[in-house]
Short mmCIF file of C-alpha atoms (C1' of nucleotides) in Angstrom, two decimals:
data_model
loop_
_atom_site.label_atom_id
_atom_site.label_comp_id
_atom_site.label_asym_id
_atom_site.label_seq_id
_atom_site.Cartn_x
_atom_site.Cartn_y
_atom_site.Cartn_z
CA MET A 101 167.26 91.74 100.25
CA LYS A 102 165.32 89.53 97.95
CA GLU A 103 164.22 86.00 98.46
CA GLY A 104 165.41 82.94 96.62
CA PRO A 105 168.53 81.79 94.85
CA ASP A 106 170.98 84.17 93.29
CA ILE A 107 170.89 83.65 89.56
CA ALA A 108 172.76 86.88 88.91
CA LEU A 109 175.99 85.34 90.14
CA ILE A 110 175.82 82.49 87.69
CA GLY A 111 174.56 84.74 84.97
CA SER A 112 177.46 87.11 85.31
CA LEU A 113 179.89 84.21 85.19
CA ILE A 114 178.38 82.98 81.95
CA GLY A 115 177.71 86.49 80.72
CA ASP A 116 181.24 87.25 79.68
CA PRO A 117 181.89 86.11 76.09
CA ALA A 118 185.33 84.78 76.90
CA ARG A 119 184.05 82.70 79.78
CA ALA A 120 181.08 81.54 77.75
CA ASN A 121 183.42 80.33 75.03
CA MET A 122 185.50 78.46 77.55
CA LEU A 123 182.49 76.82 79.12
CA THR A 124 181.13 75.92 75.73
CA ALA A 125 184.42 74.30 74.83
CA LEU A 126 184.43 72.39 78.10
CA THR A 127 180.91 71.16 77.48
CA GLY A 128 182.49 68.79 75.00
CA GLY A 129 183.44 66.76 78.04
CA LYS A 130 187.15 66.79 77.40
CA ALA A 131 189.67 68.32 79.73
CA LEU A 132 191.43 71.33 78.24
CA THR A 133 194.48 73.29 79.31
CA ALA A 134 194.49 76.98 80.07
CA THR A 135 196.40 77.65 76.87
CA GLU A 136 193.86 75.79 74.79
CA LEU A 137 191.01 77.56 76.47
CA ALA A 138 192.68 80.90 75.93
CA GLY A 139 192.96 80.03 72.25
CA THR A 140 189.34 79.10 71.89
CA ALA A 141 188.29 82.24 73.69
CA GLY A 142 190.64 84.40 71.64
CA ILE A 143 192.33 85.98 74.63
CA THR A 144 195.77 85.95 76.16
CA LEU A 145 196.88 83.48 78.75
CA GLN A 146 196.83 86.04 81.54
CA THR A 147 193.24 86.97 80.88
CA ALA A 148 192.27 83.34 80.58
CA SER A 149 193.90 82.60 83.90
CA SER A 150 191.84 85.32 85.50
CA HIS A 151 188.65 83.98 84.01
CA LEU A 152 189.43 80.42 84.97
CA SER A 153 190.04 81.32 88.59
CA LYS A 154 186.70 83.10 88.64
CA LEU A 155 184.92 80.14 87.13
CA GLU A 156 186.57 77.86 89.63
CA ALA A 157 185.66 80.15 92.52
CA GLY A 158 182.10 80.03 91.24
CA GLY A 159 182.20 76.26 91.28
CA LEU A 160 181.58 75.88 87.58
CA ILE A 161 184.87 74.26 86.68
CA ALA A 162 187.49 72.12 88.34
CA GLN A 163 191.15 71.82 87.57
CA ARG A 164 193.49 68.91 87.68
CA LYS A 165 197.17 69.61 87.89
CA GLN A 166 199.28 67.37 85.76
CA GLY A 167 202.95 68.24 85.65
CA ARG A 168 203.17 71.73 84.29
CA HIS A 169 199.80 71.44 82.68
CA ARG A 170 196.50 72.24 84.27
CA TYR A 171 193.57 70.45 82.83
CA PHE A 172 190.25 72.12 83.31
CA THR A 173 186.90 70.40 83.20
CA LEU A 174 183.38 71.30 84.11
CA ALA A 175 182.89 70.81 87.83
CA ASP A 176 180.27 68.11 87.45
CA ASP A 177 177.33 66.93 85.39
CA ASP A 178 175.05 69.55 86.83
CA VAL A 179 177.10 72.31 85.28
CA GLY A 180 177.00 70.60 81.92
CA LEU A 181 173.30 70.14 82.21
CA MET A 182 172.77 73.76 83.11
CA ILE A 183 174.89 75.04 80.24
CA GLU A 184 173.29 72.73 77.77
CA GLY A 185 169.97 73.97 79.00
CA LEU A 186 171.01 77.52 78.29
CA MET A 187 172.30 76.53 74.89
CA GLY A 188 169.04 74.82 74.19
CA PHE A 189 167.21 77.95 75.18
CA ALA A 190 169.37 79.99 72.85
CA ALA A 191 168.76 77.48 70.07
CA TYR A 192 166.80 79.95 68.03
CA ARG A 193 169.91 82.04 67.77
CA GLY A 194 173.09 81.12 65.96
CA PHE A 195 175.72 79.33 67.92
CA THR A 196 179.38 78.70 67.27
CA ARG A 197 181.69 76.02 68.45
CA HIS A 198 185.41 75.68 68.37
CA ARG A 199 186.97 72.28 68.10
CA THR A 200 190.46 71.25 68.99
CA GLY A 201 192.49 71.16 65.83
CA PRO A 202 193.93 67.98 64.37
CA LYS A 203 197.36 66.84 65.45
CA ASP A 204 199.95 64.44 64.27
CA PRO A 205 198.11 61.11 63.85
CA ALA A 206 201.12 59.12 65.03
CA LEU A 207 201.18 61.05 68.28
CA ARG A 208 197.49 60.45 68.76
CA LYS A 209 197.96 56.74 68.22
CA ALA A 210 200.79 56.09 70.64
CA ARG A 211 203.37 58.27 72.30
CA VAL A 212 205.48 58.61 75.38
CA CYS A 213 203.98 60.56 78.22
CA TYR A 214 206.86 61.35 80.50
CA ASN A 215 207.72 57.70 81.05
CA HIS A 216 204.68 55.71 80.12
CA LEU A 217 202.46 54.99 77.16
CA ALA A 218 199.88 57.52 76.11
CA GLY A 219 197.59 58.14 73.18
CA ASP A 220 194.95 55.81 71.84
CA TYR A 221 197.01 52.78 72.79
CA GLY A 222 197.55 54.02 76.31
CA VAL A 223 193.89 54.65 76.90
CA ARG A 224 193.01 51.34 75.33
CA MET A 225 195.47 49.55 77.58
CA LEU A 226 193.96 50.93 80.75
CA ASP A 227 190.47 50.21 79.49
CA SER A 228 191.45 46.63 78.90
CA LEU A 229 193.23 46.25 82.23
CA VAL A 230 190.15 47.48 84.04
CA ALA A 231 187.83 45.29 81.98
CA GLU A 232 190.00 42.24 82.68
CA GLU A 233 189.97 43.13 86.34
CA VAL A 234 193.71 43.43 86.54
CA ILE A 235 193.23 46.91 87.88
CA ALA A 236 190.27 47.91 89.97
CA GLY A 237 188.59 51.28 90.14
CA VAL A 238 188.48 54.04 87.63
CA GLY A 239 189.47 57.57 88.28
CA ASP A 240 192.21 58.80 90.50
CA LYS A 241 192.29 55.71 92.66
CA LEU A 242 193.60 52.67 90.86
CA GLN A 243 194.64 49.46 92.52
CA LEU A 244 196.07 46.20 91.34
CA THR A 245 193.83 43.22 92.06
CA LYS A 246 195.03 39.90 93.45
CA SER A 247 194.58 38.15 90.14
CA GLY A 248 196.13 41.15 88.44
CA GLU A 249 199.32 40.77 90.40
CA GLY A 250 199.80 37.32 88.97
CA LYS A 251 199.11 38.51 85.46
CA ILE A 252 201.65 41.30 85.75
CA THR A 253 204.27 39.07 87.24
CA ALA A 254 203.71 36.59 84.43
CA LEU A 255 204.77 39.30 82.01
CA GLY A 256 208.16 39.33 83.65
CA ILE A 257 207.71 42.51 85.60
CA ASP A 258 209.29 42.61 89.05
CA LEU A 259 206.25 43.74 90.98
CA ALA A 260 208.05 43.70 94.32
CA ALA A 261 210.51 46.28 93.03
CA LEU A 262 207.66 48.50 91.88
CA VAL A 263 205.94 48.30 95.23
CA LYS A 264 209.19 49.01 97.02
CA SER A 265 209.68 52.29 95.19
CA ARG A 266 208.19 55.33 96.80
CA ARG A 267 206.17 56.15 93.72
CA PRO A 268 202.63 54.85 93.40
CA VAL A 269 202.34 51.71 91.32
CA CYS A 270 199.15 52.59 89.53
CA ARG A 271 198.14 56.08 88.68
CA THR A 272 195.91 57.71 86.15
CA CYS A 273 197.22 60.20 83.67
CA LEU A 274 194.99 62.37 81.59
CA ASP A 275 195.62 61.90 77.90
CA TRP A 276 195.90 65.11 75.89
CA SER A 277 194.81 63.54 72.62
CA GLU A 278 192.18 61.19 73.94
CA ARG A 279 191.22 63.30 76.92
CA ARG A 280 190.72 60.17 78.88
CA SER A 281 192.80 58.43 81.49
CA HIS A 282 195.65 56.12 80.76
CA LEU A 283 197.94 54.23 83.11
CA SER A 284 200.76 56.06 84.78
CA GLY A 285 202.79 55.23 87.86
CA SER A 286 205.62 52.78 88.17
CA LEU A 287 203.55 50.04 86.55
CA GLY A 288 202.78 52.22 83.60
CA GLN A 289 206.45 52.94 83.23
CA ALA A 290 207.34 49.24 83.56
CA LEU A 291 204.86 48.29 80.87
CA LEU A 292 206.22 50.79 78.39
CA THR A 293 209.73 49.61 79.16
CA LEU A 294 208.55 46.08 78.54
CA PHE A 295 207.20 46.93 75.10
CA LEU A 296 210.41 48.65 74.14
CA ASP A 297 212.60 45.88 75.55
CA LYS A 298 210.66 43.18 73.75
CA GLY A 299 211.05 45.07 70.52
CA TRP A 300 207.30 45.44 70.12
CA ALA A 301 207.61 49.17 69.81
CA LYS A 302 210.25 51.80 69.10
CA ARG A 303 210.44 55.44 69.92
CA GLU A 304 210.58 57.81 67.00
CA PRO A 305 213.91 59.61 67.01
CA GLU A 306 212.89 63.25 67.34
CA SER A 307 209.40 62.88 68.60
CA ARG A 308 207.40 61.55 71.43
CA ALA A 309 205.69 59.19 69.04
CA VAL A 310 205.91 55.46 69.64
CA ARG A 311 205.78 53.19 66.59
CA PHE A 312 204.57 49.64 67.11
CA THR A 313 205.92 46.86 64.91
CA GLY A 314 203.66 44.31 63.23
CA THR A 315 204.48 41.75 65.88
CA GLY A 316 204.05 44.37 68.55
CA GLU A 317 200.59 45.26 67.30
CA ARG A 318 199.54 41.63 67.48
CA GLU A 319 201.05 40.99 70.89
CA PHE A 320 199.56 44.21 72.25
CA ALA A 321 196.12 43.31 70.92
CA LYS A 322 196.40 39.84 72.42
CA LEU A 323 197.56 41.13 75.77
CA PHE A 324 195.06 43.97 76.00
CA PRO A 325 191.89 42.93 74.21
CA LEU A 326 189.55 45.75 73.40
CA PRO A 327 186.61 45.60 75.80
CA ALA A 328 183.26 45.73 74.12
CA SER A 329 182.31 48.91 75.89
CA SER A 330 185.58 50.72 75.47
CA THR A 331 184.31 52.94 72.74
CA VAL A 332 181.50 54.16 74.88
CA GLU A 333 181.91 57.84 75.17
CA ARG A 334 182.01 59.58 78.43
CA VAL A 335 179.04 61.77 77.97
CA HIS A 336 177.25 63.68 80.60
CA LYS A 337 174.62 61.70 82.35
CA HIS A 338 171.39 63.42 81.57
CA THR A 339 169.51 61.96 84.41
CA VAL A 340 165.84 62.45 84.07
CA GLU A 341 163.79 63.59 86.96
CA ALA A 342 161.13 61.19 87.97
CA MET B 87 185.60 81.09 66.03
CA LYS B 88 185.67 84.13 68.18
CA GLU B 89 182.01 84.89 68.46
CA GLY B 90 179.80 82.64 70.50
CA PRO B 91 177.70 85.10 72.44
CA ASP B 92 174.61 82.94 72.50
CA ILE B 93 174.76 81.89 76.12
CA ALA B 94 176.91 84.89 76.89
CA LEU B 95 174.12 87.20 75.80
CA ILE B 96 171.59 85.48 77.99
CA GLY B 97 174.07 85.23 80.79
CA SER B 98 174.89 88.89 80.70
CA LEU B 99 171.20 89.76 80.68
CA ILE B 100 170.66 87.66 83.77
CA GLY B 101 174.02 88.57 85.21
CA ASP B 102 173.05 92.03 86.34
CA PRO B 103 171.54 91.95 89.84
CA ALA B 104 168.84 94.46 88.99
CA ARG B 105 167.73 92.50 85.94
CA ALA B 106 167.93 89.23 87.83
CA ASN B 107 165.64 90.68 90.47
CA MET B 108 163.19 91.80 87.83
CA LEU B 109 163.18 88.43 86.14
CA THR B 110 162.74 86.70 89.47
CA ALA B 111 159.81 88.94 90.24
CA LEU B 112 158.30 88.21 86.85
CA THR B 113 158.64 84.49 87.50
CA GLY B 114 155.72 85.04 89.84
CA GLY B 115 153.58 85.12 86.74
CA LYS B 116 151.94 88.45 87.34
CA ALA B 117 152.27 91.22 84.81
CA LEU B 118 154.12 94.04 86.49
CA THR B 119 154.59 97.66 85.56
CA ALA B 120 157.94 99.33 85.14
CA THR B 121 157.42 101.21 88.38
CA GLU B 122 156.73 98.04 90.31
CA LEU B 123 159.72 96.31 88.83
CA ALA B 124 161.91 99.27 89.65
CA GLY B 125 160.72 99.00 93.22
CA THR B 126 161.50 95.32 93.56
CA ALA B 127 164.90 95.82 92.02
CA GLY B 128 165.62 98.82 94.20
CA ILE B 129 166.49 101.17 91.37
CA THR B 130 165.04 104.31 89.85
CA LEU B 131 162.56 104.31 87.08
CA GLN B 132 165.05 105.49 84.51
CA THR B 133 167.43 102.69 85.24
CA ALA B 134 164.62 100.17 85.23
CA SER B 135 163.47 101.41 81.88
CA SER B 136 166.91 100.87 80.48
CA HIS B 137 167.05 97.34 81.86
CA LEU B 138 163.61 96.49 80.61
CA SER B 139 164.37 97.56 77.08
CA LYS B 140 167.45 95.39 77.16
CA LEU B 141 165.52 92.41 78.44
CA GLU B 142 162.93 92.93 75.77
CA ALA B 143 165.55 93.24 73.06
CA GLY B 144 166.99 89.96 74.30
CA GLY B 145 163.60 88.32 73.98
CA LEU B 146 163.28 87.47 77.65
CA ILE B 147 160.30 89.64 78.42
CA ALA B 148 157.32 91.07 76.59
CA GLN B 149 155.35 94.18 77.29
CA ARG B 150 151.69 94.94 76.93
CA LYS B 151 150.68 98.53 76.70
CA GLN B 152 147.54 99.34 78.57
CA GLY B 153 146.59 102.96 78.93
CA ARG B 154 149.48 104.80 80.37
CA HIS B 155 150.78 101.64 82.02
CA ARG B 156 153.11 99.12 80.52
CA TYR B 157 152.77 95.65 81.86
CA PHE B 158 155.76 93.41 81.57
CA THR B 159 155.72 89.62 81.63
CA LEU B 160 158.15 86.89 80.78
CA ALA B 161 158.18 86.34 77.04
CA ASP B 162 156.94 82.74 77.21
CA ASP B 163 157.05 79.49 79.16
CA ASP B 164 160.54 78.73 77.96
CA VAL B 165 161.93 81.76 79.72
CA GLY B 166 160.23 80.74 82.93
CA LEU B 167 161.56 77.22 82.65
CA MET B 168 165.05 78.45 81.94
CA ILE B 169 165.06 80.80 84.91
CA GLU B 170 163.61 78.19 87.22
CA GLY B 171 166.33 75.84 86.03
CA LEU B 172 169.00 78.40 86.82
CA MET B 173 167.45 78.91 90.23
CA GLY B 174 167.63 75.21 90.89
CA PHE B 175 171.27 75.15 89.97
CA ALA B 176 172.03 78.21 92.07
CA ALA B 177 170.10 76.92 95.07
CA TYR B 178 171.86 73.59 94.86
CA ARG B 179 175.20 75.38 94.90
CA GLY B 180 174.18 77.42 97.88
CA PHE B 181 174.11 80.67 95.97
CA THR B 182 171.38 82.36 97.92
CA ARG B 183 171.07 86.07 98.33
CA HIS B 184 169.41 86.06 101.66
CA ARG B 185 169.94 83.25 104.14
CA THR B 186 166.54 81.62 104.32
CA GLY B 187 164.31 84.63 104.73
CA PRO B 188 161.02 84.49 106.57
CA LYS B 189 159.12 83.76 103.41
CA ASP B 190 161.43 80.97 102.42
CA PRO B 191 159.50 78.09 104.01
CA ALA B 192 156.28 79.32 102.48
CA LEU B 193 157.95 79.52 99.09
CA ARG B 194 159.25 76.00 99.44
CA LYS B 195 155.83 74.73 100.32
CA ALA B 196 153.88 76.20 97.44
CA ARG B 197 154.63 78.98 95.04
CA VAL B 198 153.86 80.23 91.58
CA CYS B 199 156.31 79.28 88.87
CA TYR B 200 155.43 81.72 86.13
CA ASN B 201 151.94 80.34 85.63
CA HIS B 202 151.79 77.01 87.40
CA LEU B 203 152.21 75.53 90.85
CA ALA B 204 155.69 74.78 92.16
CA GLY B 205 157.30 73.86 95.44
CA ASP B 206 156.49 70.86 97.57
CA TYR B 207 152.86 70.95 96.53
CA GLY B 208 153.74 71.17 92.88
CA VAL B 209 156.07 68.21 93.06
CA ARG B 210 153.58 66.27 95.11
CA MET B 211 150.84 66.96 92.60
CA LEU B 212 152.84 65.58 89.71
CA ASP B 213 153.91 62.59 91.79
CA SER B 214 150.29 61.84 92.52
CA LEU B 215 149.15 62.37 88.94
CA VAL B 216 151.75 59.92 87.71
CA ALA B 217 150.98 57.41 90.47
CA GLU B 218 147.28 57.62 89.68
CA GLU B 219 148.10 57.16 86.02
CA VAL B 220 146.49 60.39 85.02
CA ILE B 221 149.75 61.34 83.40
CA ALA B 222 152.03 58.80 81.79
CA GLY B 223 155.71 58.93 81.11
CA VAL B 224 158.55 60.22 83.15
CA GLY B 225 160.95 62.96 82.34
CA ASP B 226 160.52 65.54 79.66
CA LYS B 227 157.84 63.65 77.84
CA LEU B 228 154.61 63.68 79.74
CA GLN B 229 151.29 62.63 78.29
CA LEU B 230 147.75 62.57 79.53
CA THR B 231 146.30 59.06 79.66
CA LYS B 232 142.83 58.16 78.43
CA SER B 233 141.54 57.74 81.96
CA GLY B 234 143.38 60.89 82.92
CA GLU B 235 141.48 62.91 80.35
CA GLY B 236 138.24 62.00 82.06
CA LYS B 237 139.57 62.91 85.45
CA ILE B 238 140.77 66.30 84.28
CA THR B 239 137.53 67.05 82.52
CA ALA B 240 135.64 66.06 85.65
CA LEU B 241 137.44 68.83 87.46
CA GLY B 242 135.82 71.30 85.15
CA ILE B 243 138.84 71.98 82.98
CA ASP B 244 138.20 72.54 79.30
CA LEU B 245 140.68 70.05 77.94
CA ALA B 246 139.80 70.77 74.33
CA ALA B 247 140.81 74.39 74.80
CA LEU B 248 144.14 73.33 76.25
CA VAL B 249 144.85 71.00 73.36
CA LYS B 250 143.84 73.64 70.88
CA SER B 251 146.48 76.06 72.12
CA ARG B 252 149.86 75.74 70.53
CA ARG B 253 151.54 75.23 73.87
CA PRO B 254 152.20 71.74 75.15
CA VAL B 255 149.58 70.46 77.57
CA CYS B 256 151.92 68.63 79.91
CA ARG B 257 155.45 69.64 80.56
CA THR B 258 157.99 69.17 83.31
CA CYS B 259 159.61 72.03 85.11
CA LEU B 260 162.54 71.57 87.42
CA ASP B 261 161.76 72.78 90.90
CA TRP B 262 164.52 74.86 92.48
CA SER B 263 163.54 74.05 96.04
CA GLU B 264 162.69 70.38 95.64
CA ARG B 265 165.09 69.74 92.81
CA ARG B 266 162.51 67.49 91.26
CA SER B 267 160.02 68.02 88.47
CA HIS B 268 156.61 69.51 88.78
CA LEU B 269 153.88 69.94 86.19
CA SER B 270 154.10 72.80 83.75
CA GLY B 271 152.37 73.38 80.43
CA SER B 272 148.83 74.52 79.79
CA LEU B 273 147.46 71.83 82.11
CA GLY B 274 149.70 72.96 84.89
CA GLN B 275 148.47 76.48 84.36
CA ALA B 276 144.86 75.36 84.26
CA LEU B 277 145.21 73.46 87.53
CA LEU B 278 146.69 76.42 89.35
CA THR B 279 143.92 78.62 87.99
CA LEU B 280 141.44 76.07 89.21
CA PHE B 281 142.81 76.16 92.75
CA LEU B 282 142.69 79.94 92.82
CA ASP B 283 139.21 80.10 91.28
CA LYS B 284 137.80 77.58 93.74
CA GLY B 285 139.24 79.58 96.59
CA TRP B 286 141.40 76.70 97.73
CA ALA B 287 144.47 78.84 97.59
CA LYS B 288 145.43 82.47 97.41
CA ARG B 289 148.47 84.25 96.15
CA GLU B 290 150.48 86.23 98.65
CA PRO B 291 150.35 89.87 97.61
CA GLU B 292 154.02 90.65 97.03
CA SER B 293 155.53 87.24 96.70
CA ARG B 294 155.52 84.09 94.66
CA ALA B 295 154.15 82.21 97.65
CA VAL B 296 150.79 80.48 97.41
CA ARG B 297 148.84 79.99 100.62
CA PHE B 298 146.33 77.15 100.75
CA THR B 299 143.23 77.47 102.89
CA GLY B 300 142.11 74.75 105.27
CA THR B 301 139.52 73.58 102.81
CA GLY B 302 142.05 73.87 100.04
CA GLU B 303 144.49 71.66 101.88
CA ARG B 304 141.85 68.98 102.32
CA GLU B 305 140.61 69.14 98.75
CA PHE B 306 144.14 69.09 97.43
CA ALA B 307 145.05 66.08 99.57
CA LYS B 308 141.91 64.29 98.43
CA LEU B 309 142.50 65.10 94.80
CA PHE B 310 146.18 64.28 94.81
CA PRO B 311 146.78 61.53 97.34
CA LEU B 312 150.34 61.07 98.39
CA PRO B 313 151.79 57.96 96.78
CA ALA B 314 152.74 55.45 99.43
CA SER B 315 156.19 56.21 100.78
CA SER B 316 158.09 58.24 98.29
CA THR B 317 157.52 61.78 99.45
CA VAL B 318 156.67 61.50 103.10
CA GLU B 319 160.05 62.49 104.35
CA ARG B 320 160.34 65.47 102.12
CA VAL B 321 156.88 66.74 102.90
CA HIS B 322 157.49 66.51 106.58
CA LYS B 323 160.70 68.42 106.24
CA HIS B 324 159.29 71.37 104.41
CA THR B 325 155.79 71.62 105.72
CA VAL B 326 155.10 74.88 107.45
CA GLU B 327 152.79 75.25 110.35
CA ALA B 328 150.23 78.02 110.44
"C1'" DT C 153 222.89 73.83 85.73
"C1'" DT C 154 220.40 76.46 82.09
"C1'" DC C 155 216.71 76.94 79.18
"C1'" DA C 156 211.89 76.22 77.87
"C1'" DT C 157 207.12 75.65 78.80
"C1'" DA C 158 202.83 76.43 81.39
"C1'" DC C 159 200.62 79.19 84.12
"C1'" DT C 160 199.82 82.84 87.83
"C1'" DT C 161 200.04 87.39 89.80
"C1'" DC C 162 200.62 92.30 89.64
"C1'" DG C 163 199.69 96.65 87.74
"C1'" DA C 164 197.89 99.86 84.66
"C1'" DT C 165 194.80 101.02 81.01
"C1'" DC C 166 190.68 101.20 78.85
"C1'" DA C 167 185.87 100.18 77.70
"C1'" DT C 168 181.58 99.06 79.13
"C1'" DC C 169 177.64 99.89 81.51
"C1'" DA C 170 174.76 100.69 85.55
"C1'" DT C 171 173.09 104.60 87.69
"C1'" DC C 172 170.49 108.80 88.24
"C1'" DG C 173 169.21 113.93 87.27
"C1'" DA C 174 166.78 116.34 83.93
"C1'" DA C 175 164.03 116.80 80.16
"C1'" DG C 176 160.77 114.88 76.76
"C1'" DC C 177 156.58 112.10 75.30
"C1'" DA C 178 152.31 109.93 75.96
"C1'" DT C 179 148.07 109.12 78.32
"C1'" DC C 180 144.41 109.91 81.48
"C1'" DC C 181 141.46 112.83 84.40
"C1'" DG C 182 138.94 116.81 85.73
"C1'" DC D 258 142.25 123.05 78.30
"C1'" DG D 259 145.84 122.21 82.35
"C1'" DG D 260 147.83 119.18 85.39
"C1'" DA D 261 149.13 114.69 86.92
"C1'" DT D 262 150.88 110.13 86.09
"C1'" DG D 263 153.72 106.58 83.69
"C1'" DC D 264 157.45 105.90 81.27
"C1'" DT D 265 161.36 106.89 77.88
"C1'" DT D 266 165.40 109.30 76.26
"C1'" DC D 267 169.47 112.12 76.94
"C1'" DG D 268 173.65 113.11 79.18
"C1'" DA D 269 177.08 112.88 82.65
"C1'" DT D 270 179.33 110.24 86.15
"C1'" DG D 271 181.28 106.63 88.44
"C1'" DA D 272 182.41 101.86 89.23
"C1'" DT D 273 183.22 97.55 87.78
"C1'" DG D 274 185.92 94.52 85.26
"C1'" DA D 275 188.12 92.81 80.95
"C1'" DT D 276 192.37 93.13 78.93
"C1'" DC D 277 197.33 92.70 78.33
"C1'" DG D 278 202.45 93.75 79.41
"C1'" DA D 279 205.73 92.47 82.63
"C1'" DA D 280 207.36 89.88 86.20
"C1'" DG D 281 207.15 85.73 89.11
"C1'" DT D 282 206.51 80.60 90.09
"C1'" DA D 283 206.62 75.78 88.99
"C1'" DT D 284 207.70 71.95 86.32
"C1'" DG D 285 210.04 69.55 82.50
"C1'" DA D 286 213.76 69.17 79.17
"C1'" DA D 287 218.53 69.49 77.73
#
DNA sequence: TTCATACTTCGATCATCATCGAAGCATCCG
DNA sequence: CGGATGCTTCGATGATGATCGAAGTATGAA
């Protein structure tokens, strides 16, 4: 009927307050679950699910299934850019944000995620492994490098046994406290087992928290030095048009 | 925590197809009456009136009473930029209302973006101005160079008047068809006015399209030479014969 | 296995709002 | 003045869609 792109479609997606709240929350760059998004939007889980499927159908968000959780993120940088543009436009009006509430600090520091290490330490470990070129590639596809194989074997991990198992050796797992990837897969499991076996860390009795000992802290820091760029946040690339 | 209707308000305003059509029509830069807008949106005058009052309450449009007519325009440059940005996002996602209508190639070649030139010609003009060092800086921050001031003045543009206005002289605007920046701001407006005044180009009656005359094409090419290799491919792709 | 958690789907309700007919203002013209 | 035009307001209707309860699915935990 009319010429040009359909802005009404996108507008209607953003136009609903619940969806706008969800998108605003996701603009933070962290992956959030449906339950969390429902909380920030102030609606029930059923309604949130409906909204999320609409947003996904509209290509604004993407989901990543992780066990029984579904982590939602903005589809790509373009979406973030567009939403931030709208927020900038609406700057002369008041705007509200909802932040994820604080959690148990011990859990945030180090905890068990199914069978591997998660939390700040887990993220830091993967960062270091990638920086040291033990593991190549970031994202869903991780692979052990040649030199990395030697380094892992030197730790006393039976790499052949890991490879033999049907499970993938290296895998990313999205961290709920850090909202960044940490190492999963059979190698991730083997490393956590190693820490526990060596007595570097102990599991808290009635919690998922993992408590590192003094020696464990030192050994961990020595084994997985903090890369200089590890604290760099994953912010949206605001590429500038030339 | 519950209320965050900033982008939701704007989104809902744009989210209605009738309003989106009106806003798209107003992006042409011409002041339009309620009757005209009702026609382009395909709705009755009563419905249009309701929509227009909502758009005005939302600060997206402004009206100017003149006799028994009411002329509506976009509220300011920011609205035009925001809508053009949304169009770029929508076009990139393939959200088009009508599969490449007959006017589509003409629109891609040269069109009015609220009050300045957009499309292939708009992008090309900015490319050339930057290459010729009339305008310095890339991205959001554009600035006229010393030598550029002379060149603009030589065209017969009253630069002092542009500077005097509160609006920025040079500004980027994201092109929805080219997905690159073209020149906005008071200088962008002045240049488009220049083309129209000199008779180099004419506005299509009921469209955003701008049609350059033969002389206009030549003068434009002379004034804004194509920088070496960067845009050849794109120009060839979107250039329309006749 | 059984239970719990996370989420989806179905179904029904309810509110919003886009739409248009009709009437009401306002302005211009003759 | 009367009549015509441009637009707004009122009121009723109808459709879309947001919402949530209940039930269903999938995965993890005990």
